[in-house]
Structures are given as C-alpha cells and as structure tokens.
Amino acid sequence: MRKKLIFTAALIALLFLLPVNIFMDMVRYDSHAPALFSLTEEDKSWVENLLERMDLKTRVAQMIVPYAYGRTEEDDEENYERVIKLVRDLKVGGIMFLQGDTYGQVALTNELQRQAEIPLLISADFERGPGMRLEDAIEFPYNMGIAAAGDPRLCYLMGKVTAIEARAMGVHHNYAPLLDINHDYRNPIINIRSFSDDADIISLYSEALIKGLHEGNLLSTAKHFPGHGATDLDSHQELPIINLSAEELWKSDLAVFRNAVNSGIKSVMVGHLEVPAFEKKEGLPATLSSGIIGDLLRKQLNFNGLVVTDAMNMHAITDNFEEAEAAVMSVKSGHDIILFPPDEEVYINAICEAVEKGEIDEKRIDQSVRKILSAKKWLGLDKATAVDTNALHKALGKPEHERLARELAEKSITILKDSSSLIPFNPAGNKSVACITVSDTRNWRYAKKKWEFEKKFSKEYRGTNFYKLTKRSRKAHYKKALKLARKSDYIILPVYIGVRSFQGHINIDEKHLEFIHDIFKLNKPVIMISFGNPYIIKHFPEAGTYIAAYGATDVSQSAAVEAVKGLNPVAGKLPVDIPGTMFFKNSGLQNNPSFLRSLKGISDSVYDFASVEFLLNEKVMKKEFPGAVLLVGHKNRIVYHGAFGNFSYVSNSRKMFRDAIFDLADMTRPLSTALITMMAGQDGTLDLNKKVSEYFPDFGYRGKMNITLNNLLVNNSGLPAQLPYRKYDDEIEMVEQISELAPVFEPGSSYLYSDPGYIILQKTVEKLAGCPADALLHRELFSKTGMSNTMFTPVSKFFNTCANRRKKGNAGFQGISRNSVLYTTSSDLAKLAYLLMNDGKWKENQVFKPGMVEEWAGRESADNPYAKGWKTNLLHSVIGKNFSENAFGINGKSGSSFWIDPENELFVIFLTSRVTPDGAENEIETFRPKLHNLCADAVSYF
C-alpha cells in the first residue's frame, strides 16, 4: 500500500513538472481513430503502418493544405509548377482548390495524386455546390434562399448532389455548411451565406445538408466556429470581435454547432474571431485559442473530428502574427489541418522546430496525422485516387441536378411587397418598359456582360430598354438612366449587392441610393428585385413592389423572371427579420398561378426521357400498339409530350401526332361520371350515404336494398362488372334492367369495377341536376378549364384527327347521356390532371372545393384499391413501384391510362390506338407499370 502511495505521488509530481501544454495534449488526445472515422482493425493497420514510415517533417506536412487553381499546366504554368513542388517535395497532406474549370481541376488533381507518396485529401469550398468555384458546374442558390424555399428535403438533396459531383471530380472535403447566425444585418461576409438569424432554422437546414453530404461520402465542415454572425467586420480584412456573452452564445451559435456535432459533422472550421466570452486574452483569435478549441469545442461540445483553420492568409492573422508564430500557435491550440498558409515551407519548418524544442509533443502531431489518415481511409483513398475522366460527364451536370437547383431557386423567391399588384407583370398594349440594373461591381468587363436576368427578361418582354449602373458609373450615366426611366411606363429595378471577401461592407452605394430614391419620386410603377442583400428594403419604404431573390446565381436570376411573369408559384418566406421595417420571419406574399405551363421554354437538359422513348418505340416496332401519345406533367409544367407510331397498322395510316383525339372507351365513366358526382357532392345536392333505392325504388330488390351511392362510387356494391349485352330501346329500359340484377357478392364485402353502378350514378346526378350529364360537364368543367377538344361523339371536322374513332355509335346507352364515350386529347386531359393535382383550381376557377379532390382520391379501406371513382396504386401493384400508394387514376382496356401522383406532383397520360379483339391484356398490363416507373424516374432526383 505504501509503495502504491509513493508511486502515485511521484506521478503527480511528474505531471506538475511537465509543460502545461503537453499535459493538456496528453489529456485531450487519445491514440485511437475518432469514432467519426470508425475503422476496422485492418484499416487501422493501414493508418499505423503509414504513420510509422513518415519522418517528422512528412507528418507535419500532412497537416498543411495549400491552395491551387483548377487549371491545367497549359492554362496556368506558374500555378501548376508551384503545387507540383508542394506535393512532390514538401509532401503536403492535401490541396484546397479555388476557381477553375472542372476538367482543368480534374487533370491537375490526377497529376498531383500521381506525384504524391501519400494520397492527397482534396478539398474545396462548395457552399453552393461545385458551380460556385467551377465555371462549368452546378451552382445552387445561397443558403438564405434555401431557407426561404422552406423545404429541408431539397436542402438534403442539394447536399447529396454536391457530394456526388465533388467525389466524381476527386474532391473529398467540402468546407460547408456555414452555420453562422446572421445576428447583424450589416455583416459584410455572412449575410445571404447564412440560412437565417434564427438558430432553430439553421439547425434544421444544416442537419439536412450534412446528411446529404455524408450519404455521398463527402467530408462536411461546420464553419466558422464559434460563430461569425454577430459582427459588421470581415475577418479577411481585420479581426472581428464577437461581443456576445457566453450565455447568449450557448443559446444561439453554440446551439447550432452542438446540433451539427450531434448530426455527425466530420470537421469544424474555426474562424478568425476574437471572442471575449471564451478567450480572455485580448486580440487572440479563436483560431489560436486552446481554450476555445481544446475546452469549448473538443471537451464541452465533445467534438472528435477534424479541426480546420480558416485560411491563414487572411488579414485577421497576417496583420497580427508572424507566420512561424501563427503556425506553432495553430497546432498548440488544437488544429489538425492548417489551411492556406501564406508560405507552406515556413509553417512546416516552424512546427518541426517547435517539436524538436519540446514546445509541442510529437504525439500531438501524430494524433492529428492519425485522424487525417483515418479520414483518407474512410474516403477509400488507400484504394484509388485517380479520377476516371471518361466517366466524369456521366456524374456531372445531370438533368436532375440542374432541375434541383432550379426548383430551389423558384421556391426561394420571396415577394415582400406588391401594393400596386404588379405581379404577375403583364404590361398592357404598347406600354414601354425600362430595366435599369444597379450593381455594386467595379469591373467594367463584368458590367458590360448581359446577365441572366436581362437575357431571360428580354425574351419574355421583347422591346424592353436595358441600362446598367455600376460603382464606376458617373454623373452622366445616372442622368441617362433617369431620362430612360422618365419616358418609360414601367420600371424594372434589379439591384445587385453581393457578399465578397475583402469588400468590408454590404451597404448600398450612396450614389445608387440617391438614384433609386429619384426613381421612386417619378411615381411610376416600379418592380424592385434584390439579387443579394435582402435588407436593402429598409432604405426604400416607398417601394411598392419588392422581391428578394437572395443572390445573383443564374438559377435565382432566371427564377426571378419567371416569378415576375407569373409562370411559377411564388411562396418564399423571409427567414430573417429586417430591422426598422414591418418585415419579419415568414413574411412573404403568395402568388399561385393556377395553370399548367406548356412544354415551350423548358430546357431539354432538365428532364431526360430517353429511356421512355426507347421503350415506346420498341413497343411500336413490336406491334404491341400501332401508335400512342404520352404526356407527362411535373409540378405546374408539361415536361414531356411525344407521339409515336401511326393511327393504325394500315400501310398508309396517318402518322400519330401530339394533339390527336382519342376514344377513351371504358375510361369514360371515371373521367366523367365520377367528376359530375363530385360536383353534386360538394354543393350538397347529392348525399353519398343515401341508398340508391331512394332515387330508384325498383333498384332495392334482389338483395340491393342497402346499397348506397357511395358503394357504387367505390366499387364495392356487389353489382356485376357489365350489363348483359343487348340493344336497349331507351335509357329507362336500361335502368330497369340494372334494377333486375342480383349482387355477385354481399355489398361492402369485396370490390369489383361495375359499369352498371356508374350508369346508375350518372342517372342519379342527372335527376338531381335537372340536365343531361354531358351538358353539366361542358358547363361546369370543360369550359372552365379550356378543354375545348373534349366531347361526346366528335363532329365531322374532327374525324381526321381521331386516332381510334368508332365507326358506329353505341349499341346501348352505357355512356354519358345518349352518347357512347368521351373523346379528348392528351393536352385537354393534362388540364384536368393539373386541376385535380392543384386542389381543384384552374386559373381563377375553383372548380372543386379545396380538399375535395384529396378526400375523394383516398381509398375507402386499407384493402380496397378503389377510391371514389378512381383506382389507387395499392401496394404499388397497379401502376408501378415508383408511383406512391396514394396515386390515383384509371387504366383502360384499350391500353390508355390516366394517373396522378400528388405526393410526387406528377401526372402521366398515355393514350393509344391499340385494339384487342381477342381480349388479350397481358402485354399492356406488364407494359404500363414499366412506362410509369420510367416516367417517375425521369422527374425524380434519386
């Protein structure tokens, strides 16, 4: 016992003799790979074996990540030679790419990896996707726009797409998401880069983004710890002071970082920020503070991933610390990766010297290098580092990636004011329009370039006069712009105030401020659009119409034009409060253009229907049907409309075309009778719970007394599928014949589609409405939605456009009124599909009451595939696994189909001239699910 006490006392004494920083290093770091890069024993052996082979200088170099431009040797020889030397001679651990182009960066990456003895960790700042750095890649809107869009799922998909594209081009480490809370609206470097000024909103969207990045096997980075939002200074230029108390930081910024740690964030970037709440030494940035990194981040937030410095060439560091000093302090404070040092060799030598002098324990270096190697192993860099340039084009710029960027931009657009009701903008007659751009750029070449907003606006509003003002504009330019405004009837005012490093502020220029006030003094209709700082509205209370687009990315500029035109629904919500105004979080007017956009203007690059076209052409060649028309709608757009084959198999048969008229045959009743029944049900005329015998007394015989109208509608009445075939003298006789039928099963116990049931429903509605069903449909549905090519029995002028017109009329009276079937086009059915998907609204007409369609499209019971008038995709068995179970529609025996999937905002209309005299259904029943699955794939993201 006495020996044990002596040993313990000696150990305590020894610890007191150790330098404090080494003791803290021993406590703070363990010798195992962190859980974030959990590895097998075999993986750990790879890490340890590699670590053992490195000398001290090589290990220190693994912590250094210099910058490079993504350009080939031919394009930038100086950049090429510099980074080759850094990798080959200094053996740096990774490279951070700045601007460039995709193939230039990939070419340089492959050469650098070939030169490297140890696989390089390639990183980049892809906050908004690869396109924010590379000229030819996808760029997403700014974070504030992402939050304004109000859909975390899209943010998750953005993370996943970013990861897919980054990994395809050989990038492993993304310096995103940015978690800074925009406490100060004057912040010159955060602003629209932040999701919000609210911790909960930032946590919600950053968590979604992190999940997407990780699913794509890309390292994520939370920045700028412990929070860069509560300042109006840019750390690129000077050292900002964060004057929030510890309590305030724990409730806001640190709550967001804690959530990121709990979400499995792989790395944390520490900002060059003075934070007195956690570091008492004046002028010491968080980057160089062991208290903020070792205690706050590692111990209190329990973060065990990679700690990364912000760029060490920023003035907040270089103006206050010598290079060697900053290098040593960054390691002592707890960093694993030192980013963008001004001189890599100075940093490496300074750190090695500090180790040799005993200022830094060598185990401290090993700990960081072990984590870096563990991350490389987790990324699979031990097996392959080269980028397959032949496969690169398959992963980059995919249609669904561009479509995701567009959707995020469209949903982000926020209308904060429209007191003059200028949106949608539709100048009457010969009214003149001036578009005067106000930009904070000083670059003349950039200023003369026609920006995306101008390009798209000029196409939508031909004859618009354009003018541009920049920070280099002189008095004469302002006078000329004002003169143009005076002689114009309408003024469009795009204002570009962006976030830029080393800019120092994000205020509107005084000359610009004065000019815009002069514009408003003209008392003309003005639409002001902010492509950047949304807070500028506080300077212009006189603005009548103000739109926030949260940045000048191409997709945001394009979305703004479509919002002004009224082509897309606008429902963006402000994710911040704007001081000194009435605009707070969730402010935003809604503009829902309830109509279907045509195929015109939709880029072929956004949707890929090649597989669909291959399938349909194959079926036509195999003569499974002579011809067909396919129309696919997604959200409020027709995204595909194609015709295949011919009207018939006859050699001189007419070639199929998109607006051919089709006989809908047995699809008539769900697409007509069910709709007029819903009309009667919504206005109280019809009570579905009433028994059929209350309307037709003779119907109640032979076990049918308790059958309700709802039983007929959901196909569980027990009535047989068909009436016995015969010619009826009139409709009364046909109803009498139905009344004589006996149920084939106990009503309500099973289900079976029944023509007789729909005939009785039709006659009931006609009796209550006091007019024939076809007249009711034309008046209440077709005319209100512009379904001008929908009819019962086409007149002679339409005969040549009918793909499958019947030669003779109906033998009985089983259709609408005295006509057999419904004839229509795919375009008309698309209007109906959109009406049903858009909660019963078409333009200004609310054809069905809100909620009515959803109620009628729901299944009657868990095991009944039928809804009220529709079939559903129960167990994904009816129309394919890629349509949700809540999809509803109808399949016709002739091969045609009409399906809507509200969950995926998708509808598919397939019309065919196929006939089956032998009653064979097998081919078409297996074909349709394939077709619908491919259509769903074409509009989905993954």
CSV table of N, CA, C and O in Angstrom, one decimal, residues 874-942:
chain,number,residue,atom,x,y,z
A,874,LEU,N,-52.5,0.7,-54.8
A,874,LEU,CA,-52.4,-0.1,-53.6
A,874,LEU,C,-51.2,-1.1,-53.7
A,874,LEU,O,-51.1,-1.8,-54.6
A,875,LEU,N,-50.4,-1.0,-52.6
A,875,LEU,CA,-49.2,-1.8,-52.6
A,875,LEU,C,-48.3,-1.7,-53.8
A,875,LEU,O,-47.5,-2.6,-54.1
A,876,HIS,N,-48.4,-0.5,-54.4
A,876,HIS,CA,-47.6,-0.2,-55.6
A,876,HIS,C,-47.8,-1.3,-56.7
A,876,HIS,O,-47.0,-1.4,-57.6
A,877,SER,N,-48.9,-1.9,-56.7
A,877,SER,CA,-49.1,-3.0,-57.6
A,877,SER,C,-49.9,-2.7,-58.9
A,877,SER,O,-49.9,-3.5,-59.8
A,878,VAL,N,-50.5,-1.5,-59.0
A,878,VAL,CA,-51.3,-1.2,-60.1
A,878,VAL,C,-50.6,-0.5,-61.2
A,878,VAL,O,-50.7,-0.9,-62.4
A,879,ILE,N,-49.8,0.5,-60.9
A,879,ILE,CA,-49.1,1.3,-61.9
A,879,ILE,C,-47.6,1.4,-61.7
A,879,ILE,O,-47.0,2.2,-62.4
A,880,GLY,N,-47.1,0.7,-60.8
A,880,GLY,CA,-45.6,0.7,-60.7
A,880,GLY,C,-45.1,1.1,-59.3
A,880,GLY,O,-45.8,1.9,-58.6
A,881,LYS,N,-43.9,0.7,-59.0
A,881,LYS,CA,-43.4,0.9,-57.6
A,881,LYS,C,-42.9,2.3,-57.4
A,881,LYS,O,-42.7,2.8,-56.3
A,882,ASN,N,-42.7,3.1,-58.5
A,882,ASN,CA,-42.2,4.4,-58.4
A,882,ASN,C,-43.3,5.5,-58.2
A,882,ASN,O,-43.0,6.7,-58.0
A,883,PHE,N,-44.5,5.1,-58.4
A,883,PHE,CA,-45.7,5.9,-58.0
A,883,PHE,C,-46.0,5.6,-56.6
A,883,PHE,O,-46.0,4.5,-56.1
A,884,SER,N,-46.4,6.6,-55.8
A,884,SER,CA,-46.8,6.4,-54.4
A,884,SER,C,-48.1,5.6,-54.3
A,884,SER,O,-48.8,5.5,-55.3
A,885,GLU,N,-48.3,5.0,-53.1
A,885,GLU,CA,-49.5,4.3,-52.9
A,885,GLU,C,-50.8,5.1,-53.0
A,885,GLU,O,-51.9,4.7,-53.2
A,886,ASN,N,-50.6,6.4,-52.8
A,886,ASN,CA,-51.7,7.4,-52.8
A,886,ASN,C,-52.0,7.9,-54.2
A,886,ASN,O,-52.9,8.8,-54.4
A,887,ALA,N,-51.3,7.4,-55.2
A,887,ALA,CA,-51.6,7.9,-56.6
A,887,ALA,C,-52.9,7.4,-57.0
A,887,ALA,O,-53.4,6.3,-56.5
A,888,PHE,N,-53.6,8.1,-57.8
A,888,PHE,CA,-55.0,7.7,-58.3
A,888,PHE,C,-55.1,7.9,-59.8
A,888,PHE,O,-54.5,8.8,-60.3
A,889,GLY,N,-56.0,7.1,-60.4
A,889,GLY,CA,-56.2,7.2,-61.8
A,889,GLY,C,-57.0,6.1,-62.3
A,889,GLY,O,-57.8,5.5,-61.6
A,890,ILE,N,-56.8,5.8,-63.6
A,890,ILE,CA,-57.6,4.7,-64.2
A,890,ILE,C,-56.8,4.1,-65.4
A,890,ILE,O,-56.1,4.8,-66.1
A,891,ASN,N,-56.9,2.8,-65.6
A,891,ASN,CA,-56.3,2.1,-66.7
A,891,ASN,C,-57.5,1.6,-67.6
A,891,ASN,O,-58.5,1.1,-67.1
A,892,GLY,N,-57.4,1.9,-68.9
A,892,GLY,CA,-58.4,1.5,-69.9
A,892,GLY,C,-58.0,0.2,-70.5
A,892,GLY,O,-56.8,-0.2,-70.6
A,893,LYS,N,-59.0,-0.6,-70.9
A,893,LYS,CA,-58.7,-1.9,-71.5
A,893,LYS,C,-58.0,-1.8,-72.9
A,893,LYS,O,-57.3,-2.6,-73.3
A,894,SER,N,-58.2,-0.6,-73.5
A,894,SER,CA,-57.6,-0.4,-74.8
A,894,SER,C,-56.1,-0.1,-74.7
A,894,SER,O,-55.4,-0.1,-75.7
A,895,GLY,N,-55.7,0.1,-73.4
A,895,GLY,CA,-54.2,0.4,-73.2
A,895,GLY,C,-54.0,1.8,-72.7
A,895,GLY,O,-52.9,2.0,-72.2
A,896,SER,N,-54.9,2.7,-72.8
A,896,SER,CA,-54.7,4.0,-72.4
A,896,SER,C,-54.7,4.1,-70.8
A,896,SER,O,-55.3,3.2,-70.2
A,897,SER,N,-54.2,5.2,-70.3
A,897,SER,CA,-54.2,5.3,-68.8
A,897,SER,C,-54.1,6.8,-68.5
A,897,SER,O,-53.6,7.6,-69.3
A,898,PHE,N,-54.6,7.1,-67.3
A,898,PHE,CA,-54.6,8.5,-66.7
A,898,PHE,C,-54.3,8.4,-65.3
A,898,PHE,O,-55.1,7.9,-64.5
A,899,TRP,N,-53.1,8.8,-64.8
A,899,TRP,CA,-52.7,8.7,-63.4
A,899,TRP,C,-52.1,10.0,-62.9
A,899,TRP,O,-51.3,10.7,-63.6
A,900,ILE,N,-52.4,10.2,-61.6
A,900,ILE,CA,-51.9,11.4,-60.9
A,900,ILE,C,-51.3,10.9,-59.6
A,900,ILE,O,-51.8,10.1,-58.9
A,901,ASP,N,-50.1,11.4,-59.3
A,901,ASP,CA,-49.4,11.1,-58.0
A,901,ASP,C,-49.2,12.4,-57.3
A,901,ASP,O,-48.1,13.1,-57.5
A,902,PRO,N,-50.1,12.9,-56.5
A,902,PRO,CA,-49.9,14.2,-55.8
A,902,PRO,C,-48.7,14.2,-54.9
A,902,PRO,O,-48.1,15.3,-54.8
A,903,GLU,N,-48.3,13.1,-54.3
A,903,GLU,CA,-47.1,13.1,-53.4
A,903,GLU,C,-45.9,13.5,-54.2
A,903,GLU,O,-45.0,14.2,-53.6
A,904,ASN,N,-45.8,13.1,-55.5
A,904,ASN,CA,-44.6,13.5,-56.3
A,904,ASN,C,-44.9,14.6,-57.3
A,904,ASN,O,-44.1,14.9,-58.2
A,905,GLU,N,-46.1,15.2,-57.2
A,905,GLU,CA,-46.5,16.3,-58.0
A,905,GLU,C,-46.4,15.9,-59.5
A,905,GLU,O,-45.8,16.6,-60.3
A,906,LEU,N,-46.8,14.7,-59.8
A,906,LEU,CA,-46.6,14.1,-61.1
A,906,LEU,C,-47.9,13.5,-61.7
A,906,LEU,O,-48.7,13.0,-61.0
A,907,PHE,N,-48.1,13.7,-63.0
A,907,PHE,CA,-49.2,13.0,-63.7
A,907,PHE,C,-48.7,12.5,-65.0
A,907,PHE,O,-47.9,13.1,-65.7
A,908,VAL,N,-49.3,11.3,-65.4
A,908,VAL,CA,-48.9,10.7,-66.7
A,908,VAL,C,-50.1,10.3,-67.4
A,908,VAL,O,-51.0,9.7,-66.9
A,909,ILE,N,-50.2,10.8,-68.7
A,909,ILE,CA,-51.4,10.5,-69.6
A,909,ILE,C,-50.8,9.7,-70.8
A,909,ILE,O,-49.9,10.2,-71.5
A,910,PHE,N,-51.3,8.5,-70.9
A,910,PHE,CA,-50.9,7.6,-72.0
A,910,PHE,C,-52.2,7.3,-72.8
A,910,PHE,O,-53.1,6.6,-72.3
A,911,LEU,N,-52.2,7.6,-74.1
A,911,LEU,CA,-53.3,7.4,-75.0
A,911,LEU,C,-52.8,6.5,-76.2
A,911,LEU,O,-51.8,6.9,-76.8
A,912,THR,N,-53.5,5.5,-76.5
A,912,THR,CA,-53.1,4.6,-77.5
A,912,THR,C,-54.3,4.2,-78.4
A,912,THR,O,-55.4,4.1,-78.0
A,913,SER,N,-53.9,3.9,-79.7
A,913,SER,CA,-55.0,3.4,-80.6
A,913,SER,C,-55.0,1.9,-80.7
A,913,SER,O,-55.6,1.3,-81.6
A,914,ARG,N,-54.4,1.3,-79.7
A,914,ARG,CA,-54.4,-0.2,-79.6
A,914,ARG,C,-55.8,-0.7,-79.5
A,914,ARG,O,-56.7,-0.2,-78.8
A,915,VAL,N,-56.1,-1.8,-80.2
A,915,VAL,CA,-57.4,-2.6,-80.0
A,915,VAL,C,-57.0,-4.0,-79.8
A,915,VAL,O,-56.0,-4.5,-80.2
A,916,THR,N,-57.9,-4.7,-79.0
A,916,THR,CA,-57.6,-6.1,-78.6
A,916,THR,C,-58.9,-6.9,-78.9
A,916,THR,O,-59.7,-7.2,-78.0
A,917,PRO,N,-59.1,-7.3,-80.2
A,917,PRO,CA,-60.3,-8.0,-80.4
A,917,PRO,C,-60.4,-9.4,-79.8
A,917,PRO,O,-61.4,-9.9,-79.5
A,918,ASP,N,-59.2,-9.9,-79.4
A,918,ASP,CA,-59.2,-11.2,-78.7
A,918,ASP,C,-59.2,-11.1,-77.2
A,918,ASP,O,-59.2,-12.1,-76.5
A,919,GLY,N,-59.3,-9.9,-76.7
A,919,GLY,CA,-59.4,-9.6,-75.3
A,919,GLY,C,-58.1,-9.8,-74.6
A,919,GLY,O,-58.0,-9.8,-73.3
A,920,ALA,N,-56.9,-10.0,-75.3
A,920,ALA,CA,-55.6,-10.3,-74.6
A,920,ALA,C,-55.2,-9.0,-73.9
A,920,ALA,O,-55.1,-7.9,-74.5
A,921,GLU,N,-54.8,-9.1,-72.6
A,921,GLU,CA,-54.4,-7.9,-71.9
A,921,GLU,C,-53.0,-8.0,-71.3
A,921,GLU,O,-52.5,-7.1,-70.8
A,922,ASN,N,-52.4,-9.2,-71.4
A,922,ASN,CA,-51.1,-9.4,-70.7
A,922,ASN,C,-50.0,-8.4,-71.0
A,922,ASN,O,-49.4,-7.9,-70.1
A,923,GLU,N,-49.8,-8.2,-72.3
A,923,GLU,CA,-48.7,-7.3,-72.7
A,923,GLU,C,-48.9,-5.9,-72.2
A,923,GLU,O,-47.9,-5.3,-71.6
A,924,ILE,N,-50.1,-5.4,-72.3
A,924,ILE,CA,-50.3,-4.0,-71.9
A,924,ILE,C,-50.3,-3.9,-70.4
A,924,ILE,O,-49.8,-2.9,-69.8
A,925,GLU,N,-50.7,-4.9,-69.7
A,925,GLU,CA,-50.7,-4.9,-68.2
A,925,GLU,C,-49.3,-4.9,-67.6
A,925,GLU,O,-49.1,-4.5,-66.5
A,926,THR,N,-48.4,-5.5,-68.3
A,926,THR,CA,-47.0,-5.5,-67.8
A,926,THR,C,-46.2,-4.3,-68.3
A,926,THR,O,-45.3,-3.9,-67.7
A,927,PHE,N,-46.7,-3.8,-69.5
A,927,PHE,CA,-46.0,-2.6,-70.1
A,927,PHE,C,-46.3,-1.3,-69.3
A,927,PHE,O,-45.3,-0.6,-69.1
A,928,ARG,N,-47.5,-1.1,-68.9
A,928,ARG,CA,-47.8,0.1,-68.3
A,928,ARG,C,-47.1,0.4,-67.0
A,928,ARG,O,-46.6,1.6,-66.8
A,929,PRO,N,-46.9,-0.5,-66.1
A,929,PRO,CA,-46.0,-0.2,-64.9
A,929,PRO,C,-44.6,0.1,-65.3
A,929,PRO,O,-44.0,1.0,-64.7
A,930,LYS,N,-44.1,-0.5,-66.3
A,930,LYS,CA,-42.7,-0.1,-66.8
A,930,LYS,C,-42.7,1.3,-67.2
A,930,LYS,O,-41.8,2.1,-66.9
A,931,LEU,N,-43.7,1.7,-68.0
A,931,LEU,CA,-43.7,3.0,-68.6
A,931,LEU,C,-43.8,4.0,-67.4
A,931,LEU,O,-43.1,5.0,-67.4
A,932,HIS,N,-44.7,3.8,-66.5
A,932,HIS,CA,-44.9,4.7,-65.4
A,932,HIS,C,-43.7,4.8,-64.5
A,932,HIS,O,-43.4,5.9,-64.0
A,933,ASN,N,-43.1,3.7,-64.3
A,933,ASN,CA,-41.8,3.7,-63.5
A,933,ASN,C,-40.8,4.6,-64.1
A,933,ASN,O,-40.1,5.4,-63.5
A,934,LEU,N,-40.6,4.5,-65.4
A,934,LEU,CA,-39.6,5.2,-66.2
A,934,LEU,C,-40.0,6.7,-66.1
A,934,LEU,O,-39.1,7.6,-66.0
A,935,CYS,N,-41.3,7.0,-66.3
A,935,CYS,CA,-41.7,8.4,-66.2
A,935,CYS,C,-41.4,9.0,-64.8
A,935,CYS,O,-40.9,10.2,-64.7
A,936,ALA,N,-41.6,8.3,-63.8
A,936,ALA,CA,-41.4,8.7,-62.4
A,936,ALA,C,-39.9,8.9,-62.2
A,936,ALA,O,-39.4,9.9,-61.6
A,937,ASP,N,-39.1,8.0,-62.8
A,937,ASP,CA,-37.6,8.1,-62.7
A,937,ASP,C,-37.1,9.4,-63.4
A,937,ASP,O,-36.2,10.1,-62.9
A,938,ALA,N,-37.7,9.7,-64.5
A,938,ALA,CA,-37.3,10.9,-65.3
A,938,ALA,C,-37.5,12.2,-64.6
A,938,ALA,O,-36.8,13.2,-64.9
A,939,VAL,N,-38.4,12.3,-63.6
A,939,VAL,CA,-38.7,13.5,-62.9
A,939,VAL,C,-38.2,13.5,-61.5
A,939,VAL,O,-38.3,14.5,-60.8
A,940,SER,N,-37.7,12.4,-61.0
A,940,SER,CA,-37.2,12.3,-59.6
A,940,SER,C,-35.7,12.7,-59.6
A,940,SER,O,-35.1,12.8,-60.6
A,941,TYR,N,-35.3,12.9,-58.3
A,941,TYR,CA,-33.9,13.3,-58.2
A,941,TYR,C,-33.0,12.1,-57.9
A,941,TYR,O,-31.8,12.1,-58.3
A,942,PHE,N,-33.5,11.1,-57.2
A,942,PHE,CA,-32.7,9.9,-57.0
A,942,PHE,C,-33.6,8.7,-57.0
A,942,PHE,O,-34.8,8.8,-56.6
